[in-house]
Amino acid sequence: MSDRITTGTPASAMLTDLFRRMTPAVGELGERFAAHGHELALVGGSVRDVFLGRTGNDLDLTTDAPPERVLEIVRGWADSIWTIGIEFGTVGVRKGRWMLEITTYRSESYDPKSRKPDVVYGTSLHEDLSRRDFAVNAMAVRLPVGDSVDLVDPFDGLADLAAKRLRTPGPPERSFDDDPLRMLRAARFVSQLGFTVAPETFTAMKEMAERIEIVSAERIQAELDKLICGRHPRAGLTLLVESGLARIVLPELPKLRLEIDEHHRHKDVYEHTLTVLEQAIAQEENGPDRVLRWAALMHDVGKPKTRRLEPGGRVSFHHHEVVGAQMTRKRLTALKFPKDVVADVSRLVELHLRFHGYGTGEWTDSAVRRYVRDAGHLLERLHKLTRADCTTRNKRKAQALQRAYDHLEERIARLAEEEELAKIRPELDGNEIQRILGIGPGPTVGKAYKFLLDMRLDRGVIGKEAATEALLKWAEENGIR
């Protein structure tokens, strides 16, 4: 269906405003393609986001021109061109502040045993739209725009946008068979946009969940990361679990549904985890914090493996933070996350229970220093994760935990002011250790450094003279001098 959008309607105002801001870049490009005998249209998420009020500077376009022809048309006009996606029919272009991806009409599908799509170029805009993931992304606007806007919406995507509904252009089984990643993309859009999935789409997701196994870890990771950083991650994660997709891409999550939290027997660990995630998000200050969110999601994944029934019907999960950190590291590595993200998330999982030894303030200053030292650059995130981990309905207990953590943060701030806690170092450096002990570089220097650092944490600042005396005594006791 191709409709001329009536002037004065909300849809017309939105599209007109977009094209006013895109002029002259996109207008010129449309004219160049037309002059060379080719079609060009704004397409997919770029059109959808106009109606959602989410437009940015990145635009998707589609054309009947093959990639080599696209290169000919944009050369001499674009400020820069990149061809990293040309094997899939995509040419990237920058013009001023606009970043444009121009993709040849195509139809792609997966061989049942392949992890990569087979790309076949299409011949019409309608055919191209029919192979897109969801009807809300299967709309286009023909370029160049004249006196009126020509919206191409053959699958009623505008109606789905109004209903906040995700529905495939054709049979969902065919769509998910062509590209199984679309099932994860559905969960991602639920998280990002607050949409719901049409019943027939959800049924197909459940029936075809195992098809996701052919998709590469990198593509799965990208979708999961966008999902967890969305505005409604609980809804997206719930869809993953209920459809059976989580069992394959993030199996630690559905396994939590079977375990009862020893502190909150009225909740299972799965519900507790989603609540912790939401409470962590509520503390974010500058947009989504992927490390904090992943740590909140994974913080209790070690519980199923460490669950033990104790006398009196009590359930324990001893050392689940250590086991959980190992499981987190393994899962995120398998999903090809960057090494620094893997390290930070698993470290937060490992540390998330440390505070519970604090009681009502029994920690010594030495213990507080070690807490800060072990958290390192993750200290602020650890504060947020620890506070988020309190999901008890007992108001008195919750208030007591809040007061205890407030007290700990006050002590950290005081010690930081007194001792520059974040920059804790031994009072003697490696060169001084070698000079005092009369030794050269080697493992003994490292052992001496560790001794001095532990002493610094235990006793605070004692001065170089006292540190030298302690070092000499330690060396004598260990047969080094």
PDB file of N, CA, C and O in Angstrom, residues 252-320:
ATOM      1  N   GLU A 252      21.325 -19.404  32.351  1.00  0.00           N
ATOM      2  CA  GLU A 252      21.396 -19.143  33.788  1.00  0.00           C
ATOM      3  C   GLU A 252      20.136 -18.456  34.306  1.00  0.00           C
ATOM      4  O   GLU A 252      19.766 -18.625  35.470  1.00  0.00           O
ATOM      5  N   LEU A 253      19.472 -17.678  33.446  1.00  0.00           N
ATOM      6  CA  LEU A 253      18.310 -16.904  33.889  1.00  0.00           C
ATOM      7  C   LEU A 253      17.096 -17.776  34.193  1.00  0.00           C
ATOM      8  O   LEU A 253      16.551 -17.702  35.309  1.00  0.00           O
ATOM      9  N   PRO A 254      16.602 -18.606  33.278  1.00  0.00           N
ATOM     10  CA  PRO A 254      15.425 -19.415  33.612  1.00  0.00           C
ATOM     11  C   PRO A 254      15.681 -20.414  34.734  1.00  0.00           C
ATOM     12  O   PRO A 254      14.744 -20.791  35.455  1.00  0.00           O
ATOM     13  N   LYS A 255      16.922 -20.834  34.928  1.00  0.00           N
ATOM     14  CA  LYS A 255      17.226 -21.773  36.014  1.00  0.00           C
ATOM     15  C   LYS A 255      16.946 -21.156  37.382  1.00  0.00           C
ATOM     16  O   LYS A 255      16.719 -21.869  38.350  1.00  0.00           O
ATOM     17  N   LEU A 256      16.971 -19.824  37.465  1.00  0.00           N
ATOM     18  CA  LEU A 256      16.711 -19.159  38.731  1.00  0.00           C
ATOM     19  C   LEU A 256      15.261 -19.299  39.175  1.00  0.00           C
ATOM     20  O   LEU A 256      14.954 -19.135  40.361  1.00  0.00           O
ATOM     21  N   ARG A 257      14.356 -19.642  38.277  1.00  0.00           N
ATOM     22  CA  ARG A 257      12.944 -19.738  38.625  1.00  0.00           C
ATOM     23  C   ARG A 257      12.677 -20.878  39.595  1.00  0.00           C
ATOM     24  O   ARG A 257      11.665 -20.890  40.290  1.00  0.00           O
ATOM     25  N   LEU A 258      13.567 -21.846  39.652  1.00  0.00           N
ATOM     26  CA  LEU A 258      13.342 -23.042  40.462  1.00  0.00           C
ATOM     27  C   LEU A 258      13.899 -22.906  41.869  1.00  0.00           C
ATOM     28  O   LEU A 258      13.684 -23.779  42.707  1.00  0.00           O
ATOM     29  N   GLU A 259      14.636 -21.836  42.144  1.00  0.00           N
ATOM     30  CA  GLU A 259      15.323 -21.731  43.413  1.00  0.00           C
ATOM     31  C   GLU A 259      14.646 -20.721  44.332  1.00  0.00           C
ATOM     32  O   GLU A 259      14.232 -19.661  43.918  1.00  0.00           O
ATOM     33  N   ILE A 260      14.555 -21.068  45.612  1.00  0.00           N
ATOM     34  CA  ILE A 260      13.959 -20.181  46.599  1.00  0.00           C
ATOM     35  C   ILE A 260      15.059 -19.427  47.331  1.00  0.00           C
ATOM     36  O   ILE A 260      15.996 -20.016  47.837  1.00  0.00           O
ATOM     37  N   ASP A 261      14.927 -18.118  47.382  1.00  0.00           N
ATOM     38  CA  ASP A 261      15.924 -17.276  48.036  1.00  0.00           C
ATOM     39  C   ASP A 261      15.824 -17.478  49.545  1.00  0.00           C
ATOM     40  O   ASP A 261      14.747 -17.367  50.127  1.00  0.00           O
ATOM     41  N   GLU A 262      16.949 -17.737  50.191  1.00  0.00           N
ATOM     42  CA  GLU A 262      16.920 -18.039  51.617  1.00  0.00           C
ATOM     43  C   GLU A 262      16.505 -16.853  52.468  1.00  0.00           C
ATOM     44  O   GLU A 262      16.038 -17.006  53.588  1.00  0.00           O
ATOM     45  N   HIS A 263      16.642 -15.640  51.936  1.00  0.00           N
ATOM     46  CA  HIS A 263      16.255 -14.452  52.690  1.00  0.00           C
ATOM     47  C   HIS A 263      14.810 -14.042  52.409  1.00  0.00           C
ATOM     48  O   HIS A 263      14.212 -13.313  53.183  1.00  0.00           O
ATOM     49  N   HIS A 264      14.256 -14.484  51.292  1.00  0.00           N
ATOM     50  CA  HIS A 264      12.932 -14.020  50.869  1.00  0.00           C
ATOM     51  C   HIS A 264      12.143 -15.231  50.355  1.00  0.00           C
ATOM     52  O   HIS A 264      11.983 -15.409  49.162  1.00  0.00           O
ATOM     53  N   ARG A 265      11.660 -16.067  51.240  1.00  0.00           N
ATOM     54  CA  ARG A 265      11.058 -17.322  50.810  1.00  0.00           C
ATOM     55  C   ARG A 265       9.765 -17.118  50.043  1.00  0.00           C
ATOM     56  O   ARG A 265       9.267 -18.038  49.418  1.00  0.00           O
ATOM     57  N   HIS A 266       9.201 -15.904  50.123  1.00  0.00           N
ATOM     58  CA  HIS A 266       7.985 -15.639  49.363  1.00  0.00           C
ATOM     59  C   HIS A 266       8.302 -15.330  47.902  1.00  0.00           C
ATOM     60  O   HIS A 266       7.399 -15.158  47.102  1.00  0.00           O
ATOM     61  N   LYS A 267       9.571 -15.224  47.548  1.00  0.00           N
ATOM     62  CA  LYS A 267       9.958 -14.944  46.163  1.00  0.00           C
ATOM     63  C   LYS A 267      10.931 -16.009  45.688  1.00  0.00           C
ATOM     64  O   LYS A 267      11.716 -16.529  46.465  1.00  0.00           O
ATOM     65  N   ASP A 268      10.905 -16.324  44.409  1.00  0.00           N
ATOM     66  CA  ASP A 268      11.982 -17.154  43.898  1.00  0.00           C
ATOM     67  C   ASP A 268      13.123 -16.232  43.454  1.00  0.00           C
ATOM     68  O   ASP A 268      12.978 -15.012  43.378  1.00  0.00           O
ATOM     69  N   VAL A 269      14.273 -16.813  43.212  1.00  0.00           N
ATOM     70  CA  VAL A 269      15.449 -16.014  42.902  1.00  0.00           C
ATOM     71  C   VAL A 269      15.287 -15.280  41.576  1.00  0.00           C
ATOM     72  O   VAL A 269      15.848 -14.202  41.377  1.00  0.00           O
ATOM     73  N   TYR A 270      14.519 -15.852  40.674  1.00  0.00           N
ATOM     74  CA  TYR A 270      14.268 -15.206  39.380  1.00  0.00           C
ATOM     75  C   TYR A 270      13.572 -13.857  39.575  1.00  0.00           C
ATOM     76  O   TYR A 270      14.023 -12.833  39.050  1.00  0.00           O
ATOM     77  N   GLU A 271      12.488 -13.842  40.340  1.00  0.00           N
ATOM     78  CA  GLU A 271      11.774 -12.590  40.584  1.00  0.00           C
ATOM     79  C   GLU A 271      12.645 -11.616  41.371  1.00  0.00           C
ATOM     80  O   GLU A 271      12.635 -10.409  41.116  1.00  0.00           O
ATOM     81  N   HIS A 272      13.373 -12.139  42.344  1.00  0.00           N
ATOM     82  CA  HIS A 272      14.293 -11.296  43.111  1.00  0.00           C
ATOM     83  C   HIS A 272      15.311 -10.633  42.177  1.00  0.00           C
ATOM     84  O   HIS A 272      15.598  -9.433  42.291  1.00  0.00           O
ATOM     85  N   THR A 273      15.837 -11.396  41.221  1.00  0.00           N
ATOM     86  CA  THR A 273      16.847 -10.876  40.295  1.00  0.00           C
ATOM     87  C   THR A 273      16.288  -9.748  39.443  1.00  0.00           C
ATOM     88  O   THR A 273      16.937  -8.711  39.251  1.00  0.00           O
ATOM     89  N   LEU A 274      15.074  -9.915  38.924  1.00  0.00           N
ATOM     90  CA  LEU A 274      14.482  -8.859  38.104  1.00  0.00           C
ATOM     91  C   LEU A 274      14.219  -7.601  38.925  1.00  0.00           C
ATOM     92  O   LEU A 274      14.357  -6.479  38.427  1.00  0.00           O
ATOM     93  N   THR A 275      13.862  -7.792  40.195  1.00  0.00           N
ATOM     94  CA  THR A 275      13.651  -6.642  41.067  1.00  0.00           C
ATOM     95  C   THR A 275      14.970  -5.926  41.345  1.00  0.00           C
ATOM     96  O   THR A 275      15.041  -4.688  41.341  1.00  0.00           O
ATOM     97  N   VAL A 276      16.033  -6.693  41.582  1.00  0.00           N
ATOM     98  CA  VAL A 276      17.350  -6.092  41.803  1.00  0.00           C
ATOM     99  C   VAL A 276      17.775  -5.298  40.570  1.00  0.00           C
ATOM    100  O   VAL A 276      18.315  -4.191  40.677  1.00  0.00           O
ATOM    101  N   LEU A 277      17.534  -5.848  39.393  1.00  0.00           N
ATOM    102  CA  LEU A 277      17.868  -5.136  38.154  1.00  0.00           C
ATOM    103  C   LEU A 277      17.133  -3.801  38.093  1.00  0.00           C
ATOM    104  O   LEU A 277      17.737  -2.759  37.800  1.00  0.00           O
ATOM    105  N   GLU A 278      15.849  -3.806  38.394  1.00  0.00           N
ATOM    106  CA  GLU A 278      15.079  -2.564  38.344  1.00  0.00           C
ATOM    107  C   GLU A 278      15.570  -1.563  39.393  1.00  0.00           C
ATOM    108  O   GLU A 278      15.631  -0.359  39.134  1.00  0.00           O
ATOM    109  N   GLN A 279      15.916  -2.057  40.578  1.00  0.00           N
ATOM    110  CA  GLN A 279      16.384  -1.160  41.634  1.00  0.00           C
ATOM    111  C   GLN A 279      17.779  -0.614  41.336  1.00  0.00           C
ATOM    112  O   GLN A 279      18.108   0.502  41.726  1.00  0.00           O
ATOM    113  N   ALA A 280      18.586  -1.392  40.622  1.00  0.00           N
ATOM    114  CA  ALA A 280      19.890  -0.885  40.186  1.00  0.00           C
ATOM    115  C   ALA A 280      19.706   0.206  39.138  1.00  0.00           C
ATOM    116  O   ALA A 280      20.376   1.258  39.180  1.00  0.00           O
ATOM    117  N   ILE A 281      18.786  -0.023  38.201  1.00  0.00           N
ATOM    118  CA  ILE A 281      18.520   0.957  37.148  1.00  0.00           C
ATOM    119  C   ILE A 281      18.032   2.279  37.747  1.00  0.00           C
ATOM    120  O   ILE A 281      18.389   3.363  37.273  1.00  0.00           O
ATOM    121  N   ALA A 282      17.233   2.186  38.809  1.00  0.00           N
ATOM    122  CA  ALA A 282      16.687   3.392  39.437  1.00  0.00           C
ATOM    123  C   ALA A 282      17.784   4.286  40.014  1.00  0.00           C
ATOM    124  O   ALA A 282      17.549   5.476  40.256  1.00  0.00           O
ATOM    125  N   GLN A 283      18.982   3.726  40.222  1.00  0.00           N
ATOM    126  CA  GLN A 283      20.088   4.512  40.779  1.00  0.00           C
ATOM    127  C   GLN A 283      21.019   5.084  39.713  1.00  0.00           C
ATOM    128  O   GLN A 283      21.955   5.815  40.035  1.00  0.00           O
ATOM    129  N   GLU A 284      20.776   4.761  38.437  1.00  0.00           N
ATOM    130  CA  GLU A 284      21.630   5.284  37.371  1.00  0.00           C
ATOM    131  C   GLU A 284      21.498   6.794  37.268  1.00  0.00           C
ATOM    132  O   GLU A 284      20.410   7.342  37.462  1.00  0.00           O
ATOM    133  N   GLU A 285      22.594   7.422  36.938  1.00  0.00           N
ATOM    134  CA  GLU A 285      22.608   8.887  36.901  1.00  0.00           C
ATOM    135  C   GLU A 285      22.811   9.456  35.501  1.00  0.00           C
ATOM    136  O   GLU A 285      22.348  10.557  35.210  1.00  0.00           O
ATOM    137  N   ASN A 286      23.510   8.732  34.645  1.00  0.00           N
ATOM    138  CA  ASN A 286      23.836   9.265  33.313  1.00  0.00           C
ATOM    139  C   ASN A 286      23.496   8.269  32.219  1.00  0.00           C
ATOM    140  O   ASN A 286      24.325   7.948  31.372  1.00  0.00           O
ATOM    141  N   GLY A 287      22.294   7.753  32.219  1.00  0.00           N
ATOM    142  CA  GLY A 287      21.875   6.799  31.210  1.00  0.00           C
ATOM    143  C   GLY A 287      22.238   5.378  31.588  1.00  0.00           C
ATOM    144  O   GLY A 287      22.805   5.113  32.656  1.00  0.00           O
ATOM    145  N   PRO A 288      21.926   4.417  30.710  1.00  0.00           N
ATOM    146  CA  PRO A 288      22.144   3.004  31.017  1.00  0.00           C
ATOM    147  C   PRO A 288      23.603   2.678  31.318  1.00  0.00           C
ATOM    148  O   PRO A 288      24.505   3.097  30.600  1.00  0.00           O
ATOM    149  N   ASP A 289      23.822   1.925  32.389  1.00  0.00           N
ATOM    150  CA  ASP A 289      25.151   1.450  32.778  1.00  0.00           C
ATOM    151  C   ASP A 289      25.171  -0.049  32.530  1.00  0.00           C
ATOM    152  O   ASP A 289      24.685  -0.827  33.340  1.00  0.00           O
ATOM    153  N   ARG A 290      25.727  -0.465  31.399  1.00  0.00           N
ATOM    154  CA  ARG A 290      25.658  -1.862  31.002  1.00  0.00           C
ATOM    155  C   ARG A 290      26.339  -2.776  32.013  1.00  0.00           C
ATOM    156  O   ARG A 290      25.852  -3.889  32.278  1.00  0.00           O
ATOM    157  N   VAL A 291      27.444  -2.352  32.606  1.00  0.00           N
ATOM    158  CA  VAL A 291      28.152  -3.183  33.579  1.00  0.00           C
ATOM    159  C   VAL A 291      27.293  -3.392  34.824  1.00  0.00           C
ATOM    160  O   VAL A 291      27.143  -4.517  35.311  1.00  0.00           O
ATOM    161  N   LEU A 292      26.708  -2.336  35.334  1.00  0.00           N
ATOM    162  CA  LEU A 292      25.845  -2.446  36.508  1.00  0.00           C
ATOM    163  C   LEU A 292      24.633  -3.326  36.211  1.00  0.00           C
ATOM    164  O   LEU A 292      24.251  -4.185  37.020  1.00  0.00           O
ATOM    165  N   ARG A 293      24.023  -3.129  35.051  1.00  0.00           N
ATOM    166  CA  ARG A 293      22.824  -3.903  34.715  1.00  0.00           C
ATOM    167  C   ARG A 293      23.136  -5.389  34.559  1.00  0.00           C
ATOM    168  O   ARG A 293      22.393  -6.251  35.049  1.00  0.00           O
ATOM    169  N   TRP A 294      24.238  -5.713  33.878  1.00  0.00           N
ATOM    170  CA  TRP A 294      24.600  -7.119  33.729  1.00  0.00           C
ATOM    171  C   TRP A 294      24.965  -7.733  35.073  1.00  0.00           C
ATOM    172  O   TRP A 294      24.642  -8.900  35.343  1.00  0.00           O
ATOM    173  N   ALA A 295      25.628  -6.971  35.926  1.00  0.00           N
ATOM    174  CA  ALA A 295      25.965  -7.493  37.252  1.00  0.00           C
ATOM    175  C   ALA A 295      24.709  -7.762  38.067  1.00  0.00           C
ATOM    176  O   ALA A 295      24.614  -8.788  38.767  1.00  0.00           O
ATOM    177  N   ALA A 296      23.730  -6.874  37.984  1.00  0.00           N
ATOM    178  CA  ALA A 296      22.472  -7.090  38.694  1.00  0.00           C
ATOM    179  C   ALA A 296      21.761  -8.339  38.172  1.00  0.00           C
ATOM    180  O   ALA A 296      21.213  -9.135  38.950  1.00  0.00           O
ATOM    181  N   LEU A 297      21.787  -8.525  36.862  1.00  0.00           N
ATOM    182  CA  LEU A 297      21.118  -9.688  36.267  1.00  0.00           C
ATOM    183  C   LEU A 297      21.813 -10.996  36.654  1.00  0.00           C
ATOM    184  O   LEU A 297      21.156 -12.011  36.878  1.00  0.00           O
ATOM    185  N   MET A 298      23.124 -10.964  36.757  1.00  0.00           N
ATOM    186  CA  MET A 298      23.888 -12.194  36.974  1.00  0.00           C
ATOM    187  C   MET A 298      24.279 -12.421  38.434  1.00  0.00           C
ATOM    188  O   MET A 298      24.893 -13.452  38.751  1.00  0.00           O
ATOM    189  N   HIS A 299      23.943 -11.533  39.335  1.00  0.00           N
ATOM    190  CA  HIS A 299      24.528 -11.580  40.675  1.00  0.00           C
ATOM    191  C   HIS A 299      24.216 -12.856  41.448  1.00  0.00           C
ATOM    192  O   HIS A 299      24.995 -13.284  42.297  1.00  0.00           O
ATOM    193  N   ASP A 300      23.091 -13.494  41.165  1.00  0.00           N
ATOM    194  CA  ASP A 300      22.710 -14.701  41.910  1.00  0.00           C
ATOM    195  C   ASP A 300      22.721 -15.974  41.066  1.00  0.00           C
ATOM    196  O   ASP A 300      22.143 -16.993  41.480  1.00  0.00           O
ATOM    197  N   VAL A 301      23.367 -15.958  39.909  1.00  0.00           N
ATOM    198  CA  VAL A 301      23.298 -17.141  39.039  1.00  0.00           C
ATOM    199  C   VAL A 301      24.008 -18.350  39.635  1.00  0.00           C
ATOM    200  O   VAL A 301      23.814 -19.485  39.182  1.00  0.00           O
ATOM    201  N   GLY A 302      24.821 -18.126  40.673  1.00  0.00           N
ATOM    202  CA  GLY A 302      25.496 -19.247  41.315  1.00  0.00           C
ATOM    203  C   GLY A 302      24.623 -20.006  42.296  1.00  0.00           C
ATOM    204  O   GLY A 302      25.026 -21.066  42.795  1.00  0.00           O
ATOM    205  N   LYS A 303      23.437 -19.505  42.581  1.00  0.00           N
ATOM    206  CA  LYS A 303      22.594 -20.155  43.589  1.00  0.00           C
ATOM    207  C   LYS A 303      22.123 -21.562  43.210  1.00  0.00           C
ATOM    208  O   LYS A 303      22.133 -22.460  44.064  1.00  0.00           O
ATOM    209  N   PRO A 304      21.688 -21.813  41.979  1.00  0.00           N
ATOM    210  CA  PRO A 304      21.262 -23.185  41.664  1.00  0.00           C
ATOM    211  C   PRO A 304      22.338 -24.230  41.931  1.00  0.00           C
ATOM    212  O   PRO A 304      22.030 -25.322  42.421  1.00  0.00           O
ATOM    213  N   LYS A 305      23.594 -23.899  41.638  1.00  0.00           N
ATOM    214  CA  LYS A 305      24.669 -24.880  41.826  1.00  0.00           C
ATOM    215  C   LYS A 305      25.076 -25.040  43.289  1.00  0.00           C
ATOM    216  O   LYS A 305      25.690 -26.047  43.657  1.00  0.00           O
ATOM    217  N   THR A 306      24.776 -24.057  44.127  1.00  0.00           N
ATOM    218  CA  THR A 306      25.226 -24.102  45.519  1.00  0.00           C
ATOM    219  C   THR A 306      24.081 -24.356  46.505  1.00  0.00           C
ATOM    220  O   THR A 306      24.287 -24.315  47.713  1.00  0.00           O
ATOM    221  N   ARG A 307      22.907 -24.614  46.008  1.00  0.00           N
ATOM    222  CA  ARG A 307      21.729 -24.794  46.869  1.00  0.00           C
ATOM    223  C   ARG A 307      21.879 -26.036  47.745  1.00  0.00           C
ATOM    224  O   ARG A 307      22.169 -27.120  47.258  1.00  0.00           O
ATOM    225  N   ARG A 308      21.664 -25.844  49.058  1.00  0.00           N
ATOM    226  CA  ARG A 308      21.721 -26.943  50.010  1.00  0.00           C
ATOM    227  C   ARG A 308      20.556 -26.832  50.982  1.00  0.00           C
ATOM    228  O   ARG A 308      20.209 -25.729  51.423  1.00  0.00           O
ATOM    229  N   LEU A 309      19.971 -27.986  51.317  1.00  0.00           N
ATOM    230  CA  LEU A 309      18.910 -28.020  52.319  1.00  0.00           C
ATOM    231  C   LEU A 309      19.546 -28.230  53.684  1.00  0.00           C
ATOM    232  O   LEU A 309      20.285 -29.188  53.902  1.00  0.00           O
ATOM    233  N   GLU A 310      19.259 -27.324  54.607  1.00  0.00           N
ATOM    234  CA  GLU A 310      19.826 -27.379  55.945  1.00  0.00           C
ATOM    235  C   GLU A 310      18.787 -27.877  56.940  1.00  0.00           C
ATOM    236  O   GLU A 310      17.589 -27.906  56.642  1.00  0.00           O
ATOM    237  N   PRO A 311      19.213 -28.293  58.145  1.00  0.00           N
ATOM    238  CA  PRO A 311      18.262 -28.721  59.183  1.00  0.00           C
ATOM    239  C   PRO A 311      17.226 -27.645  59.465  1.00  0.00           C
ATOM    240  O   PRO A 311      17.527 -26.444  59.445  1.00  0.00           O
ATOM    241  N   GLY A 312      15.998 -28.085  59.702  1.00  0.00           N
ATOM    242  CA  GLY A 312      14.922 -27.141  59.978  1.00  0.00           C
ATOM    243  C   GLY A 312      14.275 -26.577  58.739  1.00  0.00           C
ATOM    244  O   GLY A 312      13.482 -25.635  58.819  1.00  0.00           O
ATOM    245  N   GLY A 313      14.618 -27.118  57.562  1.00  0.00           N
ATOM    246  CA  GLY A 313      14.005 -26.663  56.318  1.00  0.00           C
ATOM    247  C   GLY A 313      14.635 -25.427  55.724  1.00  0.00           C
ATOM    248  O   GLY A 313      14.153 -24.901  54.722  1.00  0.00           O
ATOM    249  N   ARG A 314      15.727 -24.964  56.336  1.00  0.00           N
ATOM    250  CA  ARG A 314      16.398 -23.774  55.817  1.00  0.00           C
ATOM    251  C   ARG A 314      17.155 -24.124  54.537  1.00  0.00           C
ATOM    252  O   ARG A 314      17.636 -25.235  54.372  1.00  0.00           O
ATOM    253  N   VAL A 315      17.249 -23.158  53.630  1.00  0.00           N
ATOM    254  CA  VAL A 315      17.992 -23.333  52.381  1.00  0.00           C
ATOM    255  C   VAL A 315      19.214 -22.428  52.411  1.00  0.00           C
ATOM    256  O   VAL A 315      19.119 -21.255  52.773  1.00  0.00           O
ATOM    257  N   SER A 316      20.381 -22.955  52.038  1.00  0.00           N
ATOM    258  CA  SER A 316      21.595 -22.137  52.002  1.00  0.00           C
ATOM    259  C   SER A 316      22.200 -22.156  50.605  1.00  0.00           C
ATOM    260  O   SER A 316      21.942 -23.069  49.813  1.00  0.00           O
ATOM    261  N   PHE A 317      22.994 -21.132  50.340  1.00  0.00           N
ATOM    262  CA  PHE A 317      23.674 -21.000  49.050  1.00  0.00           C
ATOM    263  C   PHE A 317      25.114 -20.547  49.318  1.00  0.00           C
ATOM    264  O   PHE A 317      25.556 -19.513  48.830  1.00  0.00           O
ATOM    265  N   HIS A 318      25.849 -21.310  50.097  1.00  0.00           N
ATOM    266  CA  HIS A 318      27.184 -20.901  50.503  1.00  0.00           C
ATOM    267  C   HIS A 318      28.107 -20.732  49.291  1.00  0.00           C
ATOM    268  O   HIS A 318      28.180 -21.582  48.420  1.00  0.00           O
ATOM    269  N   HIS A 319      28.819 -19.597  49.283  1.00  0.00           N
ATOM    270  CA  HIS A 319      29.810 -19.264  48.249  1.00  0.00           C
ATOM    271  C   HIS A 319      29.174 -19.121  46.858  1.00  0.00           C
ATOM    272  O   HIS A 319      29.868 -19.264  45.847  1.00  0.00           O
ATOM    273  N   HIS A 320      27.886 -18.817  46.820  1.00  0.00           N
ATOM    274  CA  HIS A 320      27.265 -18.662  45.492  1.00  0.00           C
ATOM    275  C   HIS A 320      27.838 -17.469  44.744  1.00  0.00           C
ATOM    276  O   HIS A 320      27.811 -17.429  43.514  1.00  0.00           O
TER     277      HIS A 320
END
